[in-house]
XYZ file of C-alpha atoms in Angstrom:
387
model
C -34.360 -4.374 -12.325
C -35.030 -5.482 -15.837
C -32.546 -8.090 -17.385
C -30.910 -8.289 -20.557
C -29.752 -11.408 -22.354
C -25.971 -11.719 -21.093
C -26.211 -8.987 -18.239
C -25.548 -10.397 -14.239
C -26.405 -8.605 -11.023
C -24.336 -8.221 -7.725
C -25.245 -6.216 -4.941
C -21.316 -4.740 -4.478
C -19.014 -4.972 -7.575
C -15.220 -4.593 -6.259
C -12.848 -3.360 -8.562
C -9.349 -4.650 -7.518
C -8.460 -8.060 -5.566
C -5.761 -6.955 -3.524
C -6.078 -6.555 0.639
C -8.143 -3.472 0.410
C -11.042 -5.427 -2.340
C -10.485 -8.395 -0.197
C -11.164 -6.509 2.993
C -14.110 -4.815 1.651
C -15.392 -8.186 0.351
C -15.337 -10.269 3.119
C -17.079 -7.740 5.702
C -19.688 -7.142 2.974
C -20.371 -11.133 2.708
C -20.666 -11.173 6.156
C -23.597 -8.891 6.003
C -25.232 -11.019 3.125
C -24.455 -9.247 0.274
C -23.710 -10.831 -3.148
C -20.246 -9.679 -4.035
C -18.252 -9.913 -7.539
C -14.540 -8.974 -7.537
C -13.145 -8.279 -10.461
C -9.268 -8.639 -10.548
C -7.653 -9.242 -13.939
C -4.615 -11.216 -12.218
C -1.114 -9.433 -11.817
C 1.488 -11.656 -13.337
C 1.737 -9.570 -15.847
C 2.553 -6.236 -13.993
C 5.882 -7.782 -12.223
C 6.329 -8.450 -8.930
C 5.033 -6.171 -6.145
C 6.890 -3.833 -3.673
C 4.919 -3.735 -0.823
C 6.814 -6.675 1.231
C 6.360 -6.045 4.804
C 3.087 -6.513 7.329
C 3.157 -4.012 10.451
C 2.164 -5.942 13.826
C -0.937 -3.746 13.551
C -2.567 -5.655 10.364
C -2.755 -8.514 12.685
C -5.840 -7.560 14.497
C -7.489 -6.545 11.512
C -6.804 -9.758 9.861
C -8.101 -11.597 12.723
C -11.147 -9.718 12.569
C -11.749 -10.750 9.085
C -10.772 -14.282 9.710
C -7.654 -14.877 7.418
C -4.929 -14.338 10.052
C -3.755 -18.090 9.849
C -3.147 -17.466 6.192
C -0.197 -14.984 6.689
C 1.466 -16.332 10.244
C 2.902 -19.769 8.716
C 5.514 -20.113 5.654
C 6.177 -18.882 3.069
C 5.849 -15.729 5.483
C 8.610 -15.185 7.939
C 8.463 -13.104 11.011
C 9.802 -9.394 10.981
C 11.168 -8.482 14.767
C 11.331 -4.700 13.772
C 12.712 -1.941 12.200
C 15.946 -0.189 11.883
C 16.967 3.434 10.790
C 19.375 5.584 10.005
C 17.503 8.663 10.139
C 18.981 12.559 10.862
C 22.116 10.897 11.915
C 24.441 7.572 11.309
C 23.820 5.826 13.997
C 21.187 2.961 13.938
C 18.146 3.401 16.271
C 15.463 -0.011 16.674
C 11.879 -0.361 16.844
C 11.463 -3.681 18.361
C 8.140 -5.381 17.327
C 8.677 -8.049 20.425
C 6.999 -5.746 22.452
C 4.314 -4.714 20.570
C 1.091 -6.357 21.701
C 0.441 -7.194 18.549
C 3.149 -9.529 18.081
C 5.937 -9.634 15.314
C 5.362 -8.206 11.752
C 5.648 -10.164 8.756
C 8.171 -10.381 5.449
C 5.566 -11.543 2.899
C 5.865 -13.560 -0.177
C 3.296 -10.943 -1.461
C 2.093 -12.892 -4.338
C 1.529 -15.690 -2.241
C -0.113 -13.410 0.170
C -2.260 -11.897 -1.789
C -3.582 -14.998 -3.441
C -4.507 -16.334 -0.190
C -6.822 -13.444 0.703
C -8.311 -13.712 -2.671
C -9.079 -17.624 -2.215
C -10.684 -16.754 1.147
C -13.051 -14.228 -0.405
C -14.057 -16.742 -2.811
C -14.707 -19.480 -0.406
C -16.639 -17.037 1.797
C -19.388 -16.922 -1.438
C -17.191 -13.755 -3.814
C -17.506 -14.426 -7.542
C -14.662 -13.568 -9.580
C -13.958 -12.292 -12.838
C -10.669 -12.138 -14.113
C -10.789 -9.188 -16.251
C -10.888 -5.191 -15.089
C -14.221 -3.191 -14.518
C -14.693 -0.600 -17.658
C -17.102 1.741 -18.686
C -19.246 2.302 -15.350
C -22.342 4.228 -16.030
C -24.693 5.552 -13.546
C -28.732 4.282 -14.199
C -31.838 4.578 -11.861
C -30.865 2.647 -8.859
C -27.772 0.705 -9.971
C -24.290 0.855 -11.887
C -23.772 -0.562 -15.271
C -20.092 -2.315 -15.859
C -18.267 -3.941 -18.457
C -16.632 -6.921 -17.605
C -14.902 -8.425 -20.658
C -18.026 -9.698 -22.672
C -20.293 -9.048 -20.021
C -22.367 -6.392 -18.474
C -22.835 -6.337 -14.971
C -25.738 -4.284 -13.099
C -24.169 -4.003 -9.428
C -26.431 -1.393 -6.486
C -22.620 -0.044 -5.412
C -19.172 -0.211 -6.755
C -15.796 0.005 -4.673
C -12.481 1.002 -6.526
C -10.003 -0.840 -4.997
C -7.519 -0.648 -8.345
C -4.779 1.291 -6.457
C -3.398 4.394 -6.176
C -4.367 5.261 -9.950
C -8.067 5.212 -8.835
C -9.353 4.706 -12.192
C -13.045 3.124 -11.236
C -13.462 6.730 -9.017
C -11.952 8.840 -11.798
C -14.585 8.016 -14.447
C -17.255 8.346 -11.782
C -16.530 11.764 -10.904
C -13.302 12.141 -8.234
C -10.299 13.879 -8.498
C -6.721 12.488 -7.527
C -4.530 14.711 -5.989
C -0.610 14.070 -5.916
C 1.419 15.727 -3.440
C 4.896 14.680 -4.974
C 6.736 12.878 -7.695
C 8.475 10.082 -5.433
C 9.497 7.008 -6.938
C 10.909 3.712 -6.104
C 13.903 1.908 -8.224
C 13.731 -1.362 -6.421
C 15.461 -4.905 -7.021
C 15.699 -8.324 -5.709
C 19.009 -9.497 -4.638
C 20.092 -13.089 -4.354
C 20.382 -14.976 -1.362
C 23.827 -14.610 0.640
C 26.741 -16.759 -1.455
C 27.832 -17.843 2.136
C 25.271 -19.997 3.833
C 26.619 -18.778 7.173
C 25.634 -15.404 6.581
C 22.260 -14.685 8.254
C 20.407 -11.417 7.546
C 18.535 -9.551 10.411
C 14.837 -10.266 10.223
C 14.370 -6.304 10.049
C 13.305 -3.882 7.746
C 16.385 -1.307 7.545
C 16.198 2.392 6.128
C 18.911 4.388 5.517
C 18.620 8.435 4.687
C 20.908 9.675 1.964
C 21.114 12.902 -0.323
C 19.334 11.765 -2.753
C 16.663 10.068 -1.033
C 16.416 7.002 1.283
C 17.134 3.391 0.836
C 15.193 0.651 2.280
C 16.105 -2.935 2.284
C 14.397 -6.021 4.116
C 14.338 -10.170 3.772
C 12.307 -11.743 1.612
C 11.098 -15.319 2.817
C 12.503 -16.622 -0.179
C 16.014 -15.441 0.890
C 16.540 -13.064 -1.287
C 16.158 -9.573 -0.178
C 14.346 -6.354 -1.462
C 16.623 -3.259 -1.936
C 15.200 0.246 -2.775
C 16.064 3.730 -3.383
C 13.343 6.306 -2.677
C 13.559 9.744 -4.439
C 11.809 12.267 -6.526
C 10.961 11.429 -10.211
C 13.494 14.487 -11.779
C 16.172 13.410 -9.115
C 16.271 10.289 -10.471
C 16.068 11.348 -13.996
C 19.176 13.778 -13.565
C 21.206 11.068 -11.440
C 20.131 8.045 -14.072
C 19.648 6.221 -11.170
C 17.064 3.715 -13.544
C 20.269 2.522 -14.909
C 21.716 -0.389 -12.846
C 25.087 0.415 -12.688
C 24.077 4.147 -10.966
C 21.891 2.668 -8.817
C 24.158 -0.032 -7.535
C 27.178 2.436 -7.073
C 24.475 4.815 -4.811
C 23.878 1.734 -3.067
C 27.335 0.782 -2.370
C 27.794 4.419 -1.291
C 25.539 3.885 1.830
C 26.975 2.446 5.138
C 24.081 0.369 6.849
C 22.561 -0.710 3.621
C 25.631 -1.420 1.787
C 26.885 -3.674 5.002
C 23.369 -5.523 5.269
C 23.528 -6.305 1.407
C 27.185 -6.766 0.492
C 27.238 -10.625 1.234
C 24.453 -11.357 -1.182
C 26.365 -10.104 -4.597
C 29.261 -7.873 -5.993
C 27.460 -7.103 -8.884
C 24.612 -4.492 -10.201
C 21.426 -5.968 -10.723
C 20.482 -6.922 -14.113
C 17.451 -4.749 -14.164
C 15.299 -2.570 -12.021
C 11.969 -2.352 -10.872
C 10.607 1.279 -11.012
C 7.339 2.366 -9.306
C 5.248 5.369 -8.757
C 4.995 5.957 -5.035
C 3.484 9.552 -4.141
C 1.262 10.380 -1.389
C -2.254 11.081 -3.341
C -5.853 11.646 -2.359
C -9.063 10.551 -4.298
C -11.487 13.756 -3.632
C -14.113 12.672 -2.603
C -13.080 9.205 -1.673
C -17.138 8.307 -1.747
C -20.418 9.541 -3.310
C -23.755 8.172 -4.114
C -23.373 4.528 -4.607
C -19.682 4.374 -4.466
C -16.655 4.221 -2.413
C -12.626 4.163 -2.769
C -10.516 1.673 -0.867
C -7.072 1.490 -0.121
C -4.674 3.241 -2.213
C -7.448 4.304 -4.510
C -8.371 6.437 -1.530
C -5.524 7.653 0.307
C -1.960 6.434 -0.866
C 0.927 7.366 1.759
C 4.559 7.700 1.275
C 6.207 4.174 1.927
C 7.962 5.569 4.749
C 4.846 5.412 6.658
C 5.251 1.099 6.321
C 1.572 1.258 6.863
C -0.054 0.778 3.131
C -1.297 -2.924 3.751
C -2.640 -1.914 7.500
C -4.567 1.401 5.500
C -5.679 -1.222 2.792
C -7.405 -3.399 5.323
C -8.897 -0.701 7.152
C -10.379 1.095 4.576
C -11.784 -1.919 3.152
C -13.268 -2.595 6.272
C -14.744 0.736 6.994
C -15.947 1.451 3.471
C -17.994 -1.809 3.659
C -19.452 -0.752 6.713
C -20.114 2.792 5.177
C -22.145 0.468 1.810
C -23.840 -1.752 4.532
C -25.491 1.331 6.125
C -26.116 3.599 3.439
C -28.027 0.335 1.801
C -30.097 0.166 5.477
C -31.081 4.187 5.091
C -28.141 5.947 6.227
C -27.789 9.005 3.663
C -24.758 10.296 5.680
C -22.764 7.137 5.642
C -20.830 7.052 2.137
C -20.396 10.990 2.889
C -19.166 10.397 6.424
C -16.220 7.529 5.097
C -14.984 10.181 2.430
C -14.955 12.708 5.344
C -12.814 10.341 7.579
C -10.551 9.320 4.550
C -9.669 12.921 4.018
C -8.766 13.563 7.804
C -6.730 10.329 8.115
C -4.831 11.559 4.874
C -4.715 15.058 6.558
C -2.870 13.497 9.583
C -0.792 11.313 7.784
C 0.591 14.595 5.747
C 1.325 16.584 8.770
C 3.111 13.185 10.389
C 5.021 13.038 7.316
C 6.315 16.359 7.647
C 7.292 15.812 10.938
C 9.780 12.753 9.957
C 11.035 14.250 7.141
C 11.958 17.251 9.033
C 13.920 15.405 11.833
C 16.780 14.709 8.890
C 18.460 18.024 8.824
C 21.832 16.609 7.332
C 20.634 17.020 3.640
C 20.245 20.225 1.782
C 19.142 18.966 -1.594
C 15.936 19.503 -3.369
C 14.287 15.905 -2.293
C 14.871 17.027 1.245
C 14.137 20.925 1.112
C 10.329 19.916 -0.813
C 9.422 17.641 2.120
C 10.467 20.182 5.146
C 7.447 22.531 4.821
C 4.692 21.992 7.074
C 1.623 21.026 5.684
C -0.581 24.225 5.092
C -2.763 25.177 7.637
C -0.605 23.379 10.551
C 0.393 25.697 13.031
C 1.341 23.066 15.655
C 5.033 22.592 16.379
C 5.477 19.526 17.968
C 8.315 17.963 15.896
C 10.153 16.776 18.671
C 7.649 14.006 19.074
C 8.709 10.937 17.573
C 10.461 11.794 14.313
C 12.326 8.762 13.259
C 10.442 6.275 10.861
C 9.815 3.953 13.313
C 8.874 6.463 15.899
C 6.244 8.540 14.184
C 4.618 5.513 11.998
C 5.470 2.559 14.213
C-alpha cells in the first residue's frame, strides 16, 4: 500500500487495552503480526466493578504467559463463593478443590495495567487515544488515532459492551435487559481483629440481588444489581436509600457491618445488561470481550470470557490472513452459540429463586425463546450454574 505523510501501518489494530484486547494482542504477536493497541487510559472512568477472577481464568492466563503477574500481591486469593439464593441459608462453592486452584480478588487497575505492560513488552505498540472513524478501503482499514491516520489489515473491537467500533462498521448491538449495578467501596473494618472471609457473597432480595467481595486494599466492594426502572422507582441512586436496602439484607449486612455504620458518600452506577453484537465478526474485523458478548454479572465470568474471546478471535484473524475464508464467520457463529447457552443458563439460575414475585424476578423466569428443555434442577444456584 502507498503511505501518505503522517500515516502508520500495522497488521492488526486493537481498540481497547483490557483483558480481551491484551489476550488478542499476545496471541497475534506470537504469530508474528504487528499489533497496535489503542487504549486511551481509564483514570477518568473511575474504578471498575470487575474485581474478581474465577479459577477457570488460570489456564488462559498461563497460556498467554501472564499468570505469574496475578498470583502475587497486590492480588489476594479468593477461596470460593457463598450465596443465599432460593432460600435464606448460605451455600458454599469451594475453590480449594478446583483443579485450577483458587480465584483472585483483584486490584483491577493494577491487573489491567500488568496485562497491557505484558503486551507492550512482547512488541505491541500503544497509543493512549481512542480509535475513531474506521473506513474500509481495498485490502485494509483507515482509522484515526488522535492526529494520526493508521492503516490496518484487521480491526479488533475490545472497547466494551457498547461495541462502538463494531457498530460503526455495520454490526448491531442487541441488549436483553436494563440491568444496572449500584456500587460502593466500603472502608476496611474499624476493628483490626475483624477478618472478612476471602470469598464473594451473593444474596437475593425482592429488588434484585446484592454482591460483596473483599478487595486487596482491605476495603470491600458492595453492590446491588437491579433493573434501571426499579432503581429509579426506589431512588436507589441515593446513598441513604442504597444503605437502607443494604441494612435490610441478612448475610451481606453481617459481612459488611463491622466496616462502617454510615452510608457511602457516593455510588458508582454502571450498566450491566446482557448483550451481544450481531455479527461478532465480519470481513477484516472481530469483536471480543463484552464488545462481543456481555453476560449478566451473576455468571462471574466476565474476565474469563474476555480472555477466551480475545484469544479465539486472534486465532480466527490469523487463519483468515492465511486464507481460511470461513474463519471469521466461524468465530461469529461460535460467539452466538456461547451467548445463547449463557442466556439459557441464566434463565435456569433466576428460576431457582421463587420467593420473590416482583418485576425484576418475573422478567427473568421465562425460558429463552425456542428453549424447550426442562432441566432446571441441574445446578441452579449462582455458584452451581456458573462455577
